[in-house]
Coordinates of C-alpha atoms in Angstrom, one line a residue:
X64 CA 28.0 -62.7 -0.5
X65 CA 26.6 -60.5 -3.3
X66 CA 28.4 -57.3 -4.1
X67 CA 26.5 -54.1 -3.2
X68 CA 26.2 -51.9 -6.3
X69 CA 28.2 -48.7 -6.3
X70 CA 29.2 -49.3 -2.7
X71 CA 32.0 -46.7 -2.5
X72 CA 30.0 -44.1 -4.3
X73 CA 27.2 -44.3 -1.9
X74 CA 29.6 -44.5 1.0
X75 CA 31.4 -41.3 -0.1
X76 CA 28.1 -39.3 0.0
X77 CA 27.3 -40.6 3.5
X78 CA 30.8 -39.9 4.7
X79 CA 30.6 -36.3 3.6
X80 CA 27.0 -35.7 4.5
X81 CA 27.3 -36.9 8.1
X82 CA 30.7 -35.3 8.2
X83 CA 29.0 -32.0 7.9
X84 CA 26.6 -33.1 10.6
X85 CA 29.6 -33.9 12.8
X86 CA 30.7 -30.3 12.3
X87 CA 27.3 -28.7 12.8
X88 CA 25.7 -30.6 15.7
X89 CA 28.5 -30.5 18.4
X90 CA 29.8 -27.0 17.5
X91 CA 27.0 -24.8 16.2
X92 CA 25.8 -24.1 19.7
X93 CA 29.3 -23.1 20.7
X94 CA 29.6 -20.9 17.6
X95 CA 26.3 -19.1 18.4
X96 CA 27.5 -18.7 22.0
X97 CA 30.7 -17.2 20.7
X98 CA 28.6 -14.7 18.8
X99 CA 26.9 -13.6 22.1
X100 CA 23.6 -15.4 22.0
X101 CA 22.0 -16.8 25.2
X102 CA 20.6 -20.3 25.7
X103 CA 17.0 -19.4 24.6
X104 CA 18.2 -17.8 21.4
X105 CA 20.6 -20.8 20.7
X106 CA 17.7 -23.2 21.2
X107 CA 15.5 -21.2 18.8
X108 CA 18.1 -20.9 16.1
X109 CA 19.0 -24.6 16.2
X110 CA 15.2 -25.4 16.2
X111 CA 14.9 -23.5 12.9
X112 CA 17.4 -25.8 11.3
X113 CA 15.6 -28.8 12.5
X114 CA 12.1 -27.4 11.8
X115 CA 12.7 -27.2 8.1
X116 CA 12.8 -31.0 8.1
X117 CA 9.1 -30.9 8.8
X118 CA 8.2 -29.3 5.5
X119 CA 11.2 -29.7 3.1
X120 CA 11.6 -33.5 2.9
X121 CA 7.8 -33.9 2.2
X122 CA 7.8 -31.3 -0.6
X123 CA 10.9 -32.8 -2.3
X124 CA 9.7 -36.4 -1.6
X125 CA 6.4 -35.8 -3.4
X126 CA 8.3 -34.3 -6.4
X127 CA 10.8 -37.2 -6.4
X128 CA 8.1 -39.9 -6.3
X129 CA 6.1 -38.2 -9.1
X130 CA 9.2 -37.7 -11.3
X131 CA 11.3 -40.7 -10.4
X132 CA 14.3 -38.3 -10.2
X133 CA 15.5 -38.9 -6.7
X134 CA 19.2 -38.4 -7.3
X135 CA 18.6 -35.3 -9.5
X136 CA 16.8 -33.7 -6.7
X137 CA 19.7 -34.5 -4.3
X138 CA 22.0 -32.6 -6.7
X139 CA 19.7 -29.6 -6.9
X140 CA 19.2 -29.4 -3.1
X141 CA 22.9 -29.9 -2.4
X142 CA 23.9 -27.0 -4.7
X143 CA 21.1 -24.8 -3.2
X144 CA 22.5 -25.5 0.3
X145 CA 25.9 -24.1 -0.7
X146 CA 24.4 -21.0 -2.3
X147 CA 22.1 -20.2 0.7
X148 CA 24.8 -20.9 3.3
X149 CA 27.0 -18.2 1.9
X150 CA 24.6 -15.8 3.6
X151 CA 26.3 -16.8 6.9
X152 CA 29.2 -14.6 5.9
X153 CA 27.0 -11.5 5.3
X154 CA 25.7 -10.7 8.9
X155 CA 25.4 -12.1 12.4
X156 CA 22.1 -10.5 13.7
X157 CA 19.5 -12.9 15.2
X158 CA 17.0 -12.2 12.4
X159 CA 19.6 -12.6 9.6
X160 CA 20.9 -15.9 11.1
X161 CA 17.4 -17.2 11.5
X162 CA 16.6 -16.4 7.8
X163 CA 19.8 -17.9 6.5
X164 CA 19.4 -21.0 8.7
X165 CA 15.9 -21.5 7.4
X166 CA 17.0 -21.1 3.7
X167 CA 20.0 -23.4 3.7
X168 CA 18.5 -26.1 5.9
X169 CA 15.4 -26.2 3.7
X170 CA 17.6 -27.7 1.0
X171 CA 20.2 -29.5 3.2
X172 CA 17.5 -31.4 5.1
X173 CA 15.8 -32.5 1.9
X174 CA 18.8 -34.2 0.3
X175 CA 19.3 -37.1 2.7
X176 CA 15.8 -38.7 2.5
X177 CA 16.0 -38.8 -1.3
X178 CA 19.5 -40.3 -1.1
X179 CA 18.2 -42.9 1.3
X180 CA 15.5 -43.8 -1.2
X181 CA 18.0 -44.0 -4.0
X182 CA 20.2 -46.3 -1.8
X183 CA 17.3 -48.6 -1.0
X184 CA 16.3 -48.7 -4.7
X185 CA 19.8 -49.7 -5.7
X186 CA 20.1 -52.3 -3.0
X187 CA 16.8 -54.1 -3.8
X188 CA 16.9 -57.5 -2.2
X189 CA 20.1 -56.7 -0.4
X190 CA 18.4 -54.0 1.7
X191 CA 19.8 -55.7 4.8
X192 CA 23.2 -54.5 3.8
X193 CA 22.1 -50.8 4.1
X194 CA 23.9 -50.6 7.5
X195 CA 27.2 -51.5 5.8
X196 CA 27.0 -48.4 3.6
X197 CA 25.5 -46.2 6.2
X198 CA 28.3 -46.8 8.7
X199 CA 30.5 -44.6 6.5
X200 CA 28.3 -41.7 7.5
X201 CA 29.2 -42.5 11.1
X202 CA 32.9 -42.6 10.2
X203 CA 32.5 -39.2 8.5
X204 CA 30.9 -37.9 11.7
X205 CA 33.7 -39.2 13.8
X206 CA 36.4 -37.7 11.6
X207 CA 35.0 -34.2 11.7
X208 CA 33.9 -34.1 15.3
X209 CA 37.4 -35.2 16.5
X210 CA 39.3 -33.1 14.0
X211 CA 37.2 -30.0 14.7
X212 CA 37.4 -30.6 18.5
X213 CA 41.2 -30.6 18.2
X214 CA 41.2 -27.6 15.8
X215 CA 39.1 -25.4 18.0
X216 CA 41.6 -25.8 20.8
X217 CA 43.9 -23.6 18.6
X218 CA 41.6 -21.4 16.4
X219 CA 38.4 -19.6 17.1
X220 CA 35.1 -21.5 16.7
X221 CA 34.0 -18.6 14.5
X222 CA 35.9 -20.4 11.7
X223 CA 33.1 -23.0 11.6
X224 CA 31.0 -21.5 8.8
X225 CA 34.1 -21.5 6.5
X226 CA 34.7 -25.2 7.2
X227 CA 31.1 -26.1 6.7
X228 CA 30.9 -24.4 3.3
X229 CA 33.8 -26.6 2.1
X230 CA 31.9 -29.7 3.3
X231 CA 28.7 -28.7 1.6
X232 CA 30.5 -28.2 -1.7
X233 CA 32.0 -31.7 -1.3
X234 CA 28.5 -33.2 -0.7
X235 CA 27.3 -31.6 -4.0
X236 CA 30.2 -33.1 -5.9
X237 CA 29.7 -36.5 -4.4
X238 CA 26.1 -36.5 -5.5
X239 CA 27.2 -36.7 -9.1
X240 CA 29.0 -40.0 -8.5
X241 CA 25.7 -41.9 -7.9
X242 CA 23.5 -42.8 -10.9
X243 CA 19.7 -42.5 -11.0
X244 CA 17.7 -45.7 -10.2
X245 CA 14.1 -46.3 -10.9
X246 CA 12.3 -47.8 -7.8
X247 CA 11.0 -51.3 -8.2
X248 CA 7.3 -51.8 -8.9
X249 CA 6.7 -54.6 -6.5
X250 CA 4.4 -53.5 -3.7
X251 CA 4.1 -54.3 -0.1
X252 CA 0.3 -53.8 -0.6
X253 CA -2.0 -52.1 -3.0
X254 CA -2.9 -49.4 -0.5
X255 CA -2.3 -45.8 -1.4
X256 CA 0.3 -43.8 0.6
X257 CA -2.4 -42.0 2.6
X258 CA -4.3 -45.3 3.4
X259 CA -1.1 -46.7 4.9
X260 CA -0.3 -43.7 7.1
X261 CA -3.8 -43.9 8.6
X262 CA -3.1 -47.4 10.1
X263 CA -2.8 -47.3 13.9
X264 CA 0.5 -49.2 13.9
X265 CA 2.0 -46.8 11.4
X266 CA 0.8 -43.8 13.3
X267 CA 2.3 -45.3 16.4
X268 CA 5.6 -45.9 14.6
X269 CA 5.9 -42.3 13.5
X270 CA 4.9 -41.1 16.9
X271 CA 7.7 -43.1 18.5
X272 CA 10.1 -41.6 15.9
X273 CA 8.9 -38.1 16.9
X274 CA 9.3 -38.8 20.7
X275 CA 12.7 -40.4 20.3
X276 CA 14.1 -37.3 18.4
X277 CA 12.3 -34.9 20.8
X278 CA 14.2 -36.6 23.7
X279 CA 17.5 -35.7 21.9
X280 CA 16.8 -32.0 22.3
X281 CA 19.0 -31.3 25.3
X282 CA 21.8 -33.5 23.9
X283 CA 22.0 -32.1 20.4
X284 CA 21.5 -28.5 21.5
X285 CA 23.5 -28.2 24.8
X286 CA 25.7 -31.3 25.3
X287 CA 28.9 -29.4 24.3
X288 CA 27.9 -26.3 26.2
X289 CA 27.0 -28.4 29.3
X290 CA 30.4 -30.2 29.3
X291 CA 32.3 -27.0 28.7
X292 CA 30.6 -25.4 31.7
X293 CA 31.9 -28.2 33.8
X294 CA 35.5 -27.7 32.7
X295 CA 35.8 -30.2 29.9
X296 CA 38.1 -29.2 27.0
X297 CA 36.8 -28.9 23.5
X298 CA 39.2 -31.6 22.4
X299 CA 37.8 -34.0 25.0
X300 CA 34.2 -32.9 24.1
X301 CA 34.9 -33.8 20.5
X302 CA 36.3 -37.2 21.6
X303 CA 33.2 -37.9 23.6
X304 CA 31.0 -37.1 20.6
X305 CA 33.2 -39.4 18.5
X306 CA 33.0 -42.2 21.0
X307 CA 29.2 -42.3 20.7
X308 CA 29.4 -42.6 16.9
X309 CA 32.1 -45.3 17.1
X310 CA 29.6 -47.3 19.2
X311 CA 27.1 -46.6 16.5
X312 CA 29.4 -48.0 13.8
X313 CA 29.7 -51.2 15.9
X314 CA 26.0 -51.6 15.8
X315 CA 25.8 -51.0 12.0
X316 CA 28.4 -53.8 11.5
X317 CA 26.2 -56.4 13.3
X318 CA 22.7 -55.0 12.6
X319 CA 22.0 -57.3 9.7
X320 CA 22.6 -60.3 12.0
X321 CA 20.3 -59.0 14.7
X322 CA 17.5 -58.5 12.1
X323 CA 17.6 -62.3 11.5
X324 CA 17.3 -63.2 15.1
X325 CA 15.0 -60.6 16.8
X326 CA 11.7 -58.9 16.1
X327 CA 12.2 -55.3 15.0
X328 CA 9.7 -54.1 17.6
X329 CA 11.7 -55.8 20.4
X330 CA 14.9 -54.1 19.2
X331 CA 13.0 -50.8 19.1
X332 CA 11.9 -51.1 22.7
X333 CA 15.4 -52.0 23.8
X334 CA 16.8 -48.9 22.1
X335 CA 14.2 -46.6 23.6
X336 CA 14.8 -48.0 27.1
X337 CA 18.6 -47.7 26.9
X338 CA 18.2 -44.1 25.6
X339 CA 16.1 -43.2 28.6
X340 CA 18.9 -44.4 30.9
X341 CA 21.5 -42.5 28.8
X342 CA 19.8 -39.2 29.4
X343 CA 19.6 -39.7 33.1
X344 CA 23.3 -40.6 33.3
X345 CA 24.3 -37.5 31.3
X346 CA 22.0 -35.2 33.3
X347 CA 22.9 -36.3 36.8
X348 CA 26.5 -37.6 36.5
X349 CA 28.1 -35.0 34.3
X350 CA 31.1 -34.6 36.7
X351 CA 32.0 -38.3 36.3
X352 CA 34.0 -39.0 33.2
X353 CA 33.6 -42.8 33.4
X354 CA 29.8 -42.4 33.5
X355 CA 29.9 -40.0 30.5
X356 CA 32.0 -42.5 28.6
X357 CA 29.5 -45.3 29.3
X358 CA 26.6 -43.0 28.4
X359 CA 28.2 -42.2 25.1
X360 CA 28.5 -45.9 24.3
X361 CA 24.7 -46.1 24.7
X362 CA 24.6 -44.0 21.5
X363 CA 24.8 -47.4 19.8
X364 CA 21.2 -47.9 21.0
X365 CA 19.8 -44.3 20.8
X366 CA 20.8 -43.9 17.2
X367 CA 22.5 -46.9 15.7
X368 CA 20.0 -49.6 16.7
X369 CA 17.0 -47.2 16.6
X370 CA 17.7 -45.8 13.1
X371 CA 18.5 -49.3 11.6
X372 CA 15.2 -50.7 12.9
X373 CA 13.1 -47.6 11.9
X374 CA 14.4 -47.7 8.3
X375 CA 13.4 -51.3 8.0
X376 CA 10.0 -50.9 9.7
X377 CA 9.1 -48.0 7.3
X378 CA 10.3 -50.0 4.3
X379 CA 8.0 -52.8 5.3
X380 CA 4.9 -50.5 5.6
X381 CA 5.2 -48.7 2.3
X382 CA 5.2 -49.7 -1.4
X383 CA 8.5 -49.2 -3.2
X384 CA 6.9 -46.5 -5.3
X385 CA 6.4 -44.6 -2.0
X386 CA 10.0 -44.8 -0.9
X387 CA 10.6 -41.1 -1.4
X388 CA 7.6 -39.9 0.6
X389 CA 7.9 -42.5 3.3
X390 CA 11.6 -41.6 4.0
X391 CA 10.7 -37.9 3.9
X392 CA 7.9 -38.5 6.4
X393 CA 10.3 -40.3 8.7
X394 CA 12.8 -37.5 8.4
X395 CA 10.3 -34.7 8.9
X396 CA 8.3 -36.1 11.8
X397 CA 11.3 -37.5 13.6
X398 CA 14.4 -35.5 13.0
X399 CA 12.4 -32.5 11.9
X400 CA 9.4 -32.0 14.2
X401 CA 10.8 -34.0 17.0
X402 CA 14.2 -32.4 16.8
X403 CA 12.8 -28.9 16.5
X404 CA 10.4 -29.4 19.5
X405 CA 13.2 -31.0 21.5
X406 CA 15.6 -28.1 20.8
X407 CA 13.0 -25.4 21.5
X408 CA 11.7 -26.9 24.7
X409 CA 15.3 -27.7 26.0
X410 CA 16.2 -24.1 25.3
X411 CA 13.5 -22.8 27.6
X412 CA 13.9 -25.5 30.3
X413 CA 17.7 -25.1 30.3
X414 CA 17.4 -21.4 30.9
X415 CA 14.6 -21.7 33.6
X416 CA 15.0 -25.0 35.3
X417 CA 18.5 -26.2 34.5
X418 CA 20.2 -29.1 32.8
X419 CA 19.0 -31.9 35.1
X420 CA 15.4 -31.1 34.5
X421 CA 16.0 -30.9 30.8
X422 CA 17.5 -34.4 30.7
X423 CA 14.8 -35.7 33.1
X424 CA 11.9 -34.9 30.8
X425 CA 13.9 -36.4 27.9
X426 CA 14.2 -39.7 29.8
X427 CA 10.5 -39.7 30.6
X428 CA 9.6 -39.1 26.9
X429 CA 11.5 -42.2 26.0
X430 CA 9.6 -44.3 28.5
X431 CA 6.3 -43.1 26.9
X432 CA 7.7 -44.2 23.6
X433 CA 8.5 -47.6 25.0
X434 CA 4.9 -48.1 26.0
X435 CA 3.6 -47.0 22.6
X436 CA 6.0 -49.4 20.9
X437 CA 5.0 -52.3 23.1
X438 CA 1.3 -51.6 22.6
X439 CA 1.1 -50.9 18.8
X440 CA 4.3 -51.1 16.8
X441 CA 4.6 -54.8 17.3
X442 CA 1.5 -55.2 15.2
X443 CA 3.4 -54.3 12.0
X444 CA 3.6 -57.5 9.9
X445 CA 7.3 -58.0 9.7
X446 CA 6.9 -60.9 7.4
X447 CA 6.1 -58.5 4.6
X448 CA 9.8 -57.6 4.2
X449 CA 12.1 -59.3 6.7
X450 CA 12.3 -63.0 5.9
X451 CA 15.1 -65.4 6.5
X452 CA 15.4 -66.0 2.8
X453 CA 16.2 -62.3 2.3
X454 CA 19.3 -62.7 4.5
X455 CA 20.9 -65.7 2.9
X456 CA 24.5 -64.8 2.5

């Protein structure tokens, strides 16, 4: 087995970055609720954080690909995140929080795609080992979601911004541990970036990514609030979030083996189908803890399997010199546009139609994505990147 270069340095960044996500996603809605905002306002404010992923990663991805300075931009955006987030301590009005959320997330959301590009560039022919590094991000998420769930049993959730600023500073410091790496010049094809994204199968892939993340809207925005309304403690809510990510870690540990045995498009379809079932279980069986436990185990499919497959499919479609922009497009269309639309729509449906309807439309969206994957994504030529020789250990 070849040694992954700078394994612990990359792992430290993922640990801290997704640790901040583990603090933000489960508890930001509760923080906004503690400030007195209703479901519609909460959905809108969280949508702003996700919406900046539509623009920011593409701007910074273009700069990174044209300068070759991926990790330098990670450092700049990480420091800018810290400076902008300090505005959270100035005021709590809707407009002010919207402005600060836009400013800090514009930089925070730009850092990860460029770090992903740097990771893939350093891995080179060992790209299948990406999941072994990325699993440390999941571990970071587990640590913060469980620790903060326990902490907020004893202190006010309004302490959250103070804890987040500490994590953002740590992310910036960790970015200095990783050296710059020029992307390889070997190409998947001689097509330009814009020629590639016009292909039907590539359009379908990004559409599936958009739909998958849109379906997560009710979960990321209201899952904690939903459970608290049914009497679950914040400590238990944190443990349920953590259980999902523990399942995700399990997938990351075996993902490199699955890639040798199964077509990526088949794994993508499985992950979408299981995600649809997960939303139905959460929406209609919230009072049953055993069902919720099983539903959280399905996070292994809805994020772990899905993300691992998507990263590899995108890497197959684009030349190495387009790594920055391709990862940025994946982030902006999926986690950005999809996440923002999902958060916004769920905010309105949660207020007007209730939780079950919100999770029902999320499940239906996943089934639409299953059909698109079956019809078009399978056309991607997997032999371009994933070959058995690449996985020799």
